[in-house]
Amino acid sequence: MARRPVVLVVDDNKPTRDLIGQYLADQGADAVDASDGDQAIALLEQHKFDLVLLDILMPNRDGFEVLRWATQQDCAVPIVAISQERAGSTQMSYAAMATSMGAVKGVDKPITPGKVAEMLKLIDDRAEATPVIESYGPRY
Protein backbone atom coordinates (compact mmCIF):
# COMPACT_ATOMS: atom_id res chain seq x y z
CA MET A 1 0.00 0.00 0.00
CA ALA A 2 1.34 3.43 -0.95
CA ARG A 3 2.02 6.00 1.76
CA ARG A 4 -0.59 8.72 2.08
CA PRO A 5 0.75 12.19 1.25
CA VAL A 6 1.09 14.55 4.21
CA VAL A 7 0.14 18.17 3.52
CA LEU A 8 0.79 21.14 5.80
CA VAL A 9 -2.22 23.49 5.65
CA VAL A 10 -1.39 26.98 6.90
CA ASP A 11 -4.28 29.42 7.33
CA ASP A 12 -5.35 31.68 10.18
CA ASN A 13 -9.00 30.74 9.63
CA LYS A 14 -9.81 27.43 11.36
CA PRO A 15 -12.95 26.67 9.29
CA THR A 16 -10.83 27.09 6.13
CA ARG A 17 -8.16 24.73 7.52
CA ASP A 18 -10.82 22.20 8.47
CA LEU A 19 -12.49 22.37 5.05
CA ILE A 20 -9.21 21.95 3.17
CA GLY A 21 -8.30 19.11 5.54
CA GLN A 22 -11.57 17.36 4.69
CA TYR A 23 -10.97 17.81 0.94
CA LEU A 24 -7.47 16.35 1.38
CA ALA A 25 -8.80 13.38 3.38
CA ASP A 26 -11.44 12.74 0.71
CA GLN A 27 -8.62 12.51 -1.83
CA GLY A 28 -6.38 10.23 0.20
CA ALA A 29 -4.04 12.72 1.87
CA ASP A 30 -3.41 13.58 5.51
CA ALA A 31 -3.48 17.18 6.70
CA VAL A 32 -1.47 18.82 9.46
CA ASP A 33 -2.58 22.34 10.23
CA ALA A 34 -0.92 25.54 11.39
CA SER A 35 -2.69 28.79 12.22
CA ASP A 36 0.14 31.16 11.33
CA GLY A 37 3.60 31.42 9.85
CA ASP A 38 5.38 30.84 13.17
CA GLN A 39 3.64 27.48 13.62
CA ALA A 40 4.30 26.60 9.97
CA ILE A 41 8.03 27.22 10.28
CA ALA A 42 8.21 25.23 13.54
CA LEU A 43 6.47 22.29 11.86
CA LEU A 44 8.63 22.52 8.70
CA GLU A 45 11.74 22.41 10.88
CA GLN A 46 10.55 19.25 12.65
CA HIS A 47 8.66 17.21 10.04
CA LYS A 48 8.77 16.19 6.39
CA PHE A 49 5.78 17.22 4.30
CA ASP A 50 4.89 16.37 0.71
CA LEU A 51 3.19 19.71 0.07
CA VAL A 52 2.45 23.00 1.84
CA LEU A 53 -0.74 24.99 1.23
CA LEU A 54 0.11 28.45 2.52
CA ASP A 55 -2.28 31.33 3.08
CA ILE A 56 -0.59 34.67 2.41
CA LEU A 57 -2.39 37.14 4.68
CA MET A 58 -2.10 35.99 8.31
CA PRO A 59 -1.25 37.58 11.66
CA ASN A 60 2.22 37.23 13.17
CA ARG A 61 4.47 35.86 10.44
CA ASP A 62 2.57 35.99 7.12
CA GLY A 63 2.89 33.75 4.08
CA PHE A 64 5.45 36.01 2.40
CA GLU A 65 7.72 35.70 5.43
CA VAL A 66 7.32 31.90 5.40
CA LEU A 67 8.29 31.88 1.71
CA ARG A 68 11.39 33.99 2.45
CA TRP A 69 12.35 31.59 5.23
CA ALA A 70 11.78 28.55 3.00
CA THR A 71 13.97 30.05 0.27
CA GLN A 72 16.76 30.83 2.73
CA GLN A 73 16.56 27.27 4.10
CA ASP A 74 16.51 25.68 0.61
CA CYS A 75 13.25 24.01 1.62
CA ALA A 76 12.54 21.28 -0.93
CA VAL A 77 8.83 20.87 -0.27
CA PRO A 78 6.59 22.48 -2.91
CA ILE A 79 4.61 25.41 -1.54
CA VAL A 80 1.27 26.51 -3.01
CA ALA A 81 0.19 30.03 -2.09
CA ILE A 82 -3.51 30.43 -1.40
CA SER A 83 -5.10 33.83 -1.00
CA GLN A 84 -8.14 35.95 -1.60
CA GLU A 85 -8.15 37.54 -5.02
CA ARG A 86 -7.76 41.30 -4.86
CA ALA A 87 -11.18 42.04 -6.35
CA GLY A 88 -11.27 45.06 -8.61
CA SER A 89 -7.56 45.67 -8.20
CA THR A 90 -5.24 46.28 -11.11
CA GLN A 91 -2.29 45.35 -8.92
CA MET A 92 -0.60 41.96 -8.98
CA SER A 93 -2.50 39.37 -6.92
CA TYR A 94 -1.00 38.06 -3.70
CA ALA A 95 -0.79 34.60 -5.26
CA ALA A 96 1.17 36.00 -8.21
CA MET A 97 3.52 37.83 -5.84
CA ALA A 98 4.04 34.58 -3.93
CA THR A 99 5.02 32.67 -7.08
CA SER A 100 7.62 35.34 -7.79
CA MET A 101 9.00 34.58 -4.31
CA GLY A 102 9.26 30.81 -4.76
CA ALA A 103 5.79 29.29 -4.46
CA VAL A 104 5.30 26.67 -7.18
CA LYS A 105 1.72 27.75 -7.74
CA GLY A 106 -0.75 30.39 -6.64
CA VAL A 107 -4.43 29.61 -6.16
CA ASP A 108 -7.17 32.08 -5.33
CA LYS A 109 -9.79 31.33 -2.69
CA PRO A 110 -12.33 29.92 -2.36
CA ILE A 111 -10.64 26.52 -2.29
CA THR A 112 -12.69 23.71 -3.84
CA PRO A 113 -12.20 19.93 -4.06
CA GLY A 114 -11.13 20.36 -7.69
CA LYS A 115 -8.46 22.89 -6.75
CA VAL A 116 -7.18 20.56 -4.01
CA ALA A 117 -6.98 17.68 -6.53
CA GLU A 118 -4.91 19.89 -8.85
CA MET A 119 -2.60 20.90 -6.01
CA LEU A 120 -2.10 17.26 -4.98
CA LYS A 121 -0.85 16.49 -8.51
CA LEU A 122 2.20 18.61 -7.66
CA ILE A 123 3.35 15.89 -5.27
CA ASP A 124 3.62 13.33 -8.06
CA ASP A 125 4.92 15.77 -10.64
CA ARG A 126 6.87 18.33 -8.59
CA ALA A 127 9.94 18.26 -10.82
CA GLU A 128 7.90 19.67 -13.67
CA ALA A 129 5.91 22.21 -11.62
CA THR A 130 6.24 25.76 -12.89
CA PRO A 131 4.79 28.91 -11.32
CA VAL A 132 1.23 29.54 -12.48
CA ILE A 133 -1.72 31.51 -11.20
CA GLU A 134 -5.19 30.04 -11.36
CA SER A 135 -8.47 31.76 -10.73
CA TYR A 136 -11.72 29.85 -10.92
CA GLY A 137 -15.22 31.10 -11.43
CA PRO A 138 -17.17 33.85 -9.72
CA ARG A 139 -16.51 34.99 -6.17
CA TYR A 140 -19.35 35.07 -3.67
PDB file of C-alpha atoms in Angstrom:
ATOM      1  CA  MET A   1       0.000   0.000   0.000  1.00  0.00           C
ATOM      2  CA  ALA A   2       1.337   3.433  -0.946  1.00  0.00           C
ATOM      3  CA  ARG A   3       2.025   5.996   1.756  1.00  0.00           C
ATOM      4  CA  ARG A   4      -0.595   8.717   2.085  1.00  0.00           C
ATOM      5  CA  PRO A   5       0.754  12.189   1.248  1.00  0.00           C
ATOM      6  CA  VAL A   6       1.092  14.550   4.211  1.00  0.00           C
ATOM      7  CA  VAL A   7       0.142  18.167   3.521  1.00  0.00           C
ATOM      8  CA  LEU A   8       0.786  21.140   5.796  1.00  0.00           C
ATOM      9  CA  VAL A   9      -2.219  23.486   5.648  1.00  0.00           C
ATOM     10  CA  VAL A  10      -1.393  26.984   6.896  1.00  0.00           C
ATOM     11  CA  ASP A  11      -4.279  29.419   7.328  1.00  0.00           C
ATOM     12  CA  ASP A  12      -5.348  31.681  10.180  1.00  0.00           C
ATOM     13  CA  ASN A  13      -8.996  30.737   9.632  1.00  0.00           C
ATOM     14  CA  LYS A  14      -9.806  27.426  11.363  1.00  0.00           C
ATOM     15  CA  PRO A  15     -12.948  26.675   9.286  1.00  0.00           C
ATOM     16  CA  THR A  16     -10.825  27.091   6.134  1.00  0.00           C
ATOM     17  CA  ARG A  17      -8.157  24.731   7.516  1.00  0.00           C
ATOM     18  CA  ASP A  18     -10.823  22.197   8.468  1.00  0.00           C
ATOM     19  CA  LEU A  19     -12.492  22.366   5.051  1.00  0.00           C
ATOM     20  CA  ILE A  20      -9.215  21.951   3.173  1.00  0.00           C
ATOM     21  CA  GLY A  21      -8.300  19.111   5.541  1.00  0.00           C
ATOM     22  CA  GLN A  22     -11.567  17.360   4.687  1.00  0.00           C
ATOM     23  CA  TYR A  23     -10.969  17.811   0.938  1.00  0.00           C
ATOM     24  CA  LEU A  24      -7.472  16.351   1.380  1.00  0.00           C
ATOM     25  CA  ALA A  25      -8.803  13.381   3.377  1.00  0.00           C
ATOM     26  CA  ASP A  26     -11.444  12.742   0.713  1.00  0.00           C
ATOM     27  CA  GLN A  27      -8.621  12.507  -1.831  1.00  0.00           C
ATOM     28  CA  GLY A  28      -6.383  10.225   0.196  1.00  0.00           C
ATOM     29  CA  ALA A  29      -4.037  12.718   1.870  1.00  0.00           C
ATOM     30  CA  ASP A  30      -3.414  13.579   5.506  1.00  0.00           C
ATOM     31  CA  ALA A  31      -3.476  17.184   6.704  1.00  0.00           C
ATOM     32  CA  VAL A  32      -1.475  18.818   9.457  1.00  0.00           C
ATOM     33  CA  ASP A  33      -2.584  22.344  10.228  1.00  0.00           C
ATOM     34  CA  ALA A  34      -0.921  25.540  11.388  1.00  0.00           C
ATOM     35  CA  SER A  35      -2.692  28.790  12.222  1.00  0.00           C
ATOM     36  CA  ASP A  36       0.137  31.162  11.331  1.00  0.00           C
ATOM     37  CA  GLY A  37       3.602  31.416   9.850  1.00  0.00           C
ATOM     38  CA  ASP A  38       5.380  30.844  13.168  1.00  0.00           C
ATOM     39  CA  GLN A  39       3.639  27.480  13.617  1.00  0.00           C
ATOM     40  CA  ALA A  40       4.298  26.599   9.972  1.00  0.00           C
ATOM     41  CA  ILE A  41       8.033  27.216  10.284  1.00  0.00           C
ATOM     42  CA  ALA A  42       8.215  25.225  13.537  1.00  0.00           C
ATOM     43  CA  LEU A  43       6.472  22.285  11.858  1.00  0.00           C
ATOM     44  CA  LEU A  44       8.627  22.519   8.704  1.00  0.00           C
ATOM     45  CA  GLU A  45      11.741  22.405  10.884  1.00  0.00           C
ATOM     46  CA  GLN A  46      10.554  19.248  12.649  1.00  0.00           C
ATOM     47  CA  HIS A  47       8.658  17.206  10.038  1.00  0.00           C
ATOM     48  CA  LYS A  48       8.766  16.193   6.394  1.00  0.00           C
ATOM     49  CA  PHE A  49       5.778  17.223   4.302  1.00  0.00           C
ATOM     50  CA  ASP A  50       4.894  16.374   0.711  1.00  0.00           C
ATOM     51  CA  LEU A  51       3.189  19.714   0.065  1.00  0.00           C
ATOM     52  CA  VAL A  52       2.446  23.003   1.836  1.00  0.00           C
ATOM     53  CA  LEU A  53      -0.743  24.985   1.229  1.00  0.00           C
ATOM     54  CA  LEU A  54       0.113  28.447   2.523  1.00  0.00           C
ATOM     55  CA  ASP A  55      -2.280  31.332   3.084  1.00  0.00           C
ATOM     56  CA  ILE A  56      -0.591  34.668   2.414  1.00  0.00           C
ATOM     57  CA  LEU A  57      -2.393  37.139   4.682  1.00  0.00           C
ATOM     58  CA  MET A  58      -2.098  35.988   8.312  1.00  0.00           C
ATOM     59  CA  PRO A  59      -1.246  37.579  11.659  1.00  0.00           C
ATOM     60  CA  ASN A  60       2.223  37.234  13.173  1.00  0.00           C
ATOM     61  CA  ARG A  61       4.469  35.865  10.441  1.00  0.00           C
ATOM     62  CA  ASP A  62       2.572  35.993   7.124  1.00  0.00           C
ATOM     63  CA  GLY A  63       2.892  33.753   4.082  1.00  0.00           C
ATOM     64  CA  PHE A  64       5.446  36.014   2.403  1.00  0.00           C
ATOM     65  CA  GLU A  65       7.719  35.698   5.431  1.00  0.00           C
ATOM     66  CA  VAL A  66       7.325  31.903   5.398  1.00  0.00           C
ATOM     67  CA  LEU A  67       8.287  31.875   1.709  1.00  0.00           C
ATOM     68  CA  ARG A  68      11.393  33.990   2.451  1.00  0.00           C
ATOM     69  CA  TRP A  69      12.347  31.592   5.232  1.00  0.00           C
ATOM     70  CA  ALA A  70      11.777  28.546   2.997  1.00  0.00           C
ATOM     71  CA  THR A  71      13.969  30.053   0.269  1.00  0.00           C
ATOM     72  CA  GLN A  72      16.762  30.829   2.733  1.00  0.00           C
ATOM     73  CA  GLN A  73      16.558  27.266   4.104  1.00  0.00           C
ATOM     74  CA  ASP A  74      16.506  25.680   0.610  1.00  0.00           C
ATOM     75  CA  CYS A  75      13.250  24.014   1.617  1.00  0.00           C
ATOM     76  CA  ALA A  76      12.543  21.276  -0.934  1.00  0.00           C
ATOM     77  CA  VAL A  77       8.825  20.873  -0.270  1.00  0.00           C
ATOM     78  CA  PRO A  78       6.592  22.478  -2.908  1.00  0.00           C
ATOM     79  CA  ILE A  79       4.605  25.408  -1.538  1.00  0.00           C
ATOM     80  CA  VAL A  80       1.274  26.509  -3.007  1.00  0.00           C
ATOM     81  CA  ALA A  81       0.192  30.031  -2.095  1.00  0.00           C
ATOM     82  CA  ILE A  82      -3.510  30.435  -1.399  1.00  0.00           C
ATOM     83  CA  SER A  83      -5.099  33.829  -0.995  1.00  0.00           C
ATOM     84  CA  GLN A  84      -8.144  35.947  -1.596  1.00  0.00           C
ATOM     85  CA  GLU A  85      -8.154  37.544  -5.021  1.00  0.00           C
ATOM     86  CA  ARG A  86      -7.761  41.303  -4.864  1.00  0.00           C
ATOM     87  CA  ALA A  87     -11.176  42.042  -6.354  1.00  0.00           C
ATOM     88  CA  GLY A  88     -11.270  45.061  -8.605  1.00  0.00           C
ATOM     89  CA  SER A  89      -7.557  45.667  -8.203  1.00  0.00           C
ATOM     90  CA  THR A  90      -5.241  46.278 -11.110  1.00  0.00           C
ATOM     91  CA  GLN A  91      -2.287  45.348  -8.922  1.00  0.00           C
ATOM     92  CA  MET A  92      -0.598  41.959  -8.976  1.00  0.00           C
ATOM     93  CA  SER A  93      -2.499  39.369  -6.916  1.00  0.00           C
ATOM     94  CA  TYR A  94      -1.002  38.064  -3.697  1.00  0.00           C
ATOM     95  CA  ALA A  95      -0.788  34.597  -5.255  1.00  0.00           C
ATOM     96  CA  ALA A  96       1.168  36.002  -8.206  1.00  0.00           C
ATOM     97  CA  MET A  97       3.516  37.827  -5.841  1.00  0.00           C
ATOM     98  CA  ALA A  98       4.043  34.578  -3.933  1.00  0.00           C
ATOM     99  CA  THR A  99       5.024  32.673  -7.084  1.00  0.00           C
ATOM    100  CA  SER A 100       7.616  35.341  -7.792  1.00  0.00           C
ATOM    101  CA  MET A 101       9.003  34.578  -4.308  1.00  0.00           C
ATOM    102  CA  GLY A 102       9.256  30.811  -4.760  1.00  0.00           C
ATOM    103  CA  ALA A 103       5.787  29.294  -4.461  1.00  0.00           C
ATOM    104  CA  VAL A 104       5.299  26.667  -7.177  1.00  0.00           C
ATOM    105  CA  LYS A 105       1.715  27.745  -7.740  1.00  0.00           C
ATOM    106  CA  GLY A 106      -0.750  30.390  -6.637  1.00  0.00           C
ATOM    107  CA  VAL A 107      -4.429  29.611  -6.156  1.00  0.00           C
ATOM    108  CA  ASP A 108      -7.170  32.079  -5.332  1.00  0.00           C
ATOM    109  CA  LYS A 109      -9.791  31.326  -2.688  1.00  0.00           C
ATOM    110  CA  PRO A 110     -12.331  29.919  -2.360  1.00  0.00           C
ATOM    111  CA  ILE A 111     -10.636  26.517  -2.288  1.00  0.00           C
ATOM    112  CA  THR A 112     -12.688  23.708  -3.839  1.00  0.00           C
ATOM    113  CA  PRO A 113     -12.204  19.933  -4.063  1.00  0.00           C
ATOM    114  CA  GLY A 114     -11.130  20.364  -7.694  1.00  0.00           C
ATOM    115  CA  LYS A 115      -8.460  22.892  -6.751  1.00  0.00           C
ATOM    116  CA  VAL A 116      -7.182  20.561  -4.015  1.00  0.00           C
ATOM    117  CA  ALA A 117      -6.977  17.684  -6.529  1.00  0.00           C
ATOM    118  CA  GLU A 118      -4.908  19.894  -8.845  1.00  0.00           C
ATOM    119  CA  MET A 119      -2.604  20.902  -6.008  1.00  0.00           C
ATOM    120  CA  LEU A 120      -2.098  17.261  -4.985  1.00  0.00           C
ATOM    121  CA  LYS A 121      -0.852  16.494  -8.510  1.00  0.00           C
ATOM    122  CA  LEU A 122       2.199  18.610  -7.661  1.00  0.00           C
ATOM    123  CA  ILE A 123       3.346  15.887  -5.266  1.00  0.00           C
ATOM    124  CA  ASP A 124       3.616  13.334  -8.064  1.00  0.00           C
ATOM    125  CA  ASP A 125       4.923  15.769 -10.635  1.00  0.00           C
ATOM    126  CA  ARG A 126       6.868  18.328  -8.590  1.00  0.00           C
ATOM    127  CA  ALA A 127       9.942  18.257 -10.817  1.00  0.00           C
ATOM    128  CA  GLU A 128       7.900  19.675 -13.668  1.00  0.00           C
ATOM    129  CA  ALA A 129       5.911  22.213 -11.618  1.00  0.00           C
ATOM    130  CA  THR A 130       6.242  25.758 -12.890  1.00  0.00           C
ATOM    131  CA  PRO A 131       4.795  28.907 -11.324  1.00  0.00           C
ATOM    132  CA  VAL A 132       1.228  29.535 -12.481  1.00  0.00           C
ATOM    133  CA  ILE A 133      -1.717  31.512 -11.199  1.00  0.00           C
ATOM    134  CA  GLU A 134      -5.191  30.044 -11.361  1.00  0.00           C
ATOM    135  CA  SER A 135      -8.466  31.763 -10.726  1.00  0.00           C
ATOM    136  CA  TYR A 136     -11.719  29.847 -10.919  1.00  0.00           C
ATOM    137  CA  GLY A 137     -15.222  31.100 -11.427  1.00  0.00           C
ATOM    138  CA  PRO A 138     -17.175  33.845  -9.722  1.00  0.00           C
ATOM    139  CA  ARG A 139     -16.506  34.988  -6.171  1.00  0.00           C
ATOM    140  CA  TYR A 140     -19.348  35.070  -3.670  1.00  0.00           C
TER     141      TYR A 140
END
